[in-house]
Amino acid sequence: VNKKTYGNDLWNIIIKETEILKSSDPELEDFLEKNIFSFDNLFDSVTNILTNKLSDKKDSVNSLRESISIALSSEIIQLSIEEDINSVFEKDPACRFYCQPLLFFKGFQALQAHRVANHYWKKKIGTSLFIQSKVSELFNIDIHPGAKIGKGIMIDHASGLVIGETAEIGDDCSIFHGVSLGGIGSEVYDRHPKVGKNVLLAANSTILGNIKIGDNVKIGAGSVVINDIPENS
């Protein structure tokens, strides 16, 4: 089991990894300078990456950057970002460097954008919906801003992921491409699944309705789940 890394230690590792990337791929120098070397900490880097991905027009860049920066000043969101990076590094065999999710993995980037959208949900609904729309357009990932997602989340491949408004996902879950946490059409408000901690949702699994998936459950690829599943199943 890998030891988790946080704070300045994590950022220093990312800097060192990025220096290795730069030395082996000099053509990436401008990209790495813009996204990593220009910043003193992880959260300013994430702010910049999300701003550049999501900004619609040049005149909206500064206001979007400020909104993202304010959201990422939350200690809860900061810890979640660090836990997400650690989780991807630990669980994804294709992730050999801590910098990979930050720079190259759209599942990680979409999740951090969702954390910003969720921060503003019910405060600045327009900002939340704008971020959701841009993430869906850019990444083919549709997460409603109202969905509650814990920390230490690995979203692998990510394409086609759909998470509804009243869905909840606990800490340390692994989610693969094509997963849907949806409603069944007959429920009005609280209509989406509640997923516990350390749950595996394999590719193209579909979980429907206001049902509970217990801790440590593994949902197989292509499964359709419409009833509660007890923990440790």
PDB file of C-alpha atoms in Angstrom, residues 28 32 62-63 82 110 118-119 155 160 171 195 208 226:
ATOM      1  CA  LEU A  28       6.070  20.102 -23.500  1.00  0.00           C
ATOM      2  CA  LEU A  32       4.266  22.464 -18.230  1.00  0.00           C
ATOM      3  CA  ASN A  62     -10.856  36.439 -14.991  1.00  0.00           C
ATOM      4  CA  SER A  63     -14.277  36.133 -13.367  1.00  0.00           C
ATOM      5  CA  GLU A  82      -5.219  15.684  -2.572  1.00  0.00           C
ATOM      6  CA  ALA A 110     -14.055  16.851 -14.411  1.00  0.00           C
ATOM      7  CA  ASN A 118     -21.199  21.935  -6.129  1.00  0.00           C
ATOM      8  CA  HIS A 119     -19.606  24.649  -3.967  1.00  0.00           C
ATOM      9  CA  ILE A 155     -12.829   8.143 -12.090  1.00  0.00           C
ATOM     10  CA  GLY A 160     -20.182   8.600 -20.673  1.00  0.00           C
ATOM     11  CA  ASP A 171     -15.232   8.331   0.049  1.00  0.00           C
ATOM     12  CA  VAL A 195     -23.471   4.947  -2.852  1.00  0.00           C
ATOM     13  CA  LEU A 208     -31.302   3.575 -10.827  1.00  0.00           C
ATOM     14  CA  ILE A 226     -32.661  -1.192  -9.056  1.00  0.00           C
TER      15      ILE A 226
END
